[in-house]
């Protein structure tokens, strides 16, 4: 494990608490009075995406003054989102713990943070002193316990080499005497390619950091091997050579593409250079070295997408497909990997949306619609979410949203209106409680309820579970009406026939049939299940697999109501959480996990169309459904309640919403809200083993190329010193296999040439599916 990973764990560990007697800390304060950690802030923020920094206002670098930090952790700033479940970390350069403790004497600029020492926690040593770099490396209590000399020269060299220190494997440092010579040695790695990229990335600061002796040696090597003297040519000339990729500079460019995140400043350095002129026949591999060319292409694409807001859906589809043909190749450029081609990446999904929505869902019977949606139509909803996931700025989001509103909105509106017309004349396929058969009781089956697992997300989850080697049976299921949790969650419970709907209900929630007690809050629903012989399991408990159980997981609906369309950016994390819970239950011995959900939802960035319903006519009005006052006359159609067909509710027309500006909502009648997917998951009786046969291992210097006998793009190549430990990797970056069946990785440390290691092939879940012992730089064994 690297030093930065141990540091990451140590800082996050400061938020540990006992939920039985404590509340979750509001934040972690990281004081650094001597600014020792400040130089590696970008590196730390990569490792700690929940970290924000005290400083001048620069939100793009997640930095700002004290009041900005308060707003950031309160969740009131656009563009500042913390990973789900994380505790925000506030790094405070130039601030000591004692500065905060003396509240009366606390500088005005820090006063907004003073009370956070009580609601939050402070990352500090056992002695309550602030963590210095030396203390973290040396201390055995909360640090790494390494042998570090404490003289002034060593401390200075250690701070200077901190970027490199963080990337060291802790196990490689144990037992060594870490002094000035050791830390200075880290600055001249012996890897010219990496040093050249670091120089281009850091500019003059690189020469200052490594010192005159190392700078002279580095420059001499560049002259002999790359034909460039950094002392006289300057960093912009180096950047031009890098983008030109001629001769040995081609290998330098390839290394940059292997791990571009290591060199975050290179794109801006290249932008300062004069880009060559290109004609129409210039190859993208030539133009693609220049970020300003990619920038211009992104801007042109942004403008084209914005223009779609005023055209017909048919014209928008044609334009998107034309744009996809032009911009698809940019997704293979390094700029896409660095997050600088979000629209090119989103365009893939917009193209899918354009193709799928050519097939209207505004015709045929309800059976026809169900078949068309479950076969292909759901992919349009998935494409919308995938396109939004790729956006990383307000500008990129705005252009994607323009395309979605032009293409997706009319398609979804037409299908919803057709469904509503059919249901008005033929009845709702989800029926009522009276039409539902009694739930069968199955031993060793756990029912996992997920709130808001829309059909397309059910398909994502199903694919993940199958990929993990589990057997999955998919069953389409219509939600109870109205499609809100209070109505639809009890309808998928195993005790639905012990529940009824009272005529006077105005909150869409039914009651216990025997007692009339409302199910609102969930207590009485759980009590019914316990009385029926079901274990009701908290989130992390697995119960007795010999019996029956009900458990709940997933915050999809809650996150949707909180985040609106930005829910799209968090869905993969939420789905992975559900997958892990299923795997936990299966591994505990449950023979079946049945995943059920209450409803889907509509998502429309920019807001769903407004449906007018005067408040004077309704008793209770939600986004898509409303309880109407007795005798009130409205234009909106009425539909029977699942729990009591004599009691009717108003549902908004099409994909309209009774509330203005809603981007995420449910409760109405549409395929997205009402047609869900239930999954039954079992251990696979004939699990398919991944067929991994290595047909070739070729070394060229420290680059290793591996070819699989059977191509498999779901697998990834790595080289490790300890095969079961991903932290022992020796490559710049593990690489996925291409469709051709090949993958190449670069060993970063030249000193490892000839050493034994293990070539490891892992699947999408990180499980090892193949490995072979090798000599680094030599033949595979």
PDB file of C-alpha atoms in Angstrom, residues 53-54 154 268 291 299 419 468 482 499 599 627 730-731 734 779:
ATOM      1  CA  UNK A  53      -9.162  23.643   0.991  1.00  0.00           C
ATOM      2  CA  UNK A  54      -9.038  26.930   2.896  1.00  0.00           C
ATOM      3  CA  UNK A 154      16.347  15.731   5.974  1.00  0.00           C
ATOM      4  CA  UNK A 268      -2.555  23.996 -20.116  1.00  0.00           C
ATOM      5  CA  UNK A 291      -5.768  20.125 -26.377  1.00  0.00           C
ATOM      6  CA  UNK A 299     -17.026  24.131 -28.208  1.00  0.00           C
ATOM      7  CA  UNK A 419     -50.579   4.641 -21.839  1.00  0.00           C
ATOM      8  CA  UNK A 468     -20.581 -11.582 -10.576  1.00  0.00           C
ATOM      9  CA  UNK A 482     -50.580   5.923  -7.610  1.00  0.00           C
ATOM     10  CA  UNK A 499     -53.734  -4.403   4.290  1.00  0.00           C
ATOM     11  CA  UNK A 599     -42.094   2.476  -8.436  1.00  0.00           C
ATOM     12  CA  UNK A 627     -56.415  13.716  -3.842  1.00  0.00           C
ATOM     13  CA  UNK A 730       4.340  -1.979 -10.311  1.00  0.00           C
ATOM     14  CA  UNK A 731       2.756  -0.510 -13.440  1.00  0.00           C
ATOM     15  CA  UNK A 734      -3.556  -1.242 -15.004  1.00  0.00           C
ATOM     16  CA  UNK A 779       9.862 -13.764 -20.785  1.00  0.00           C
TER      17      UNK A 779
END
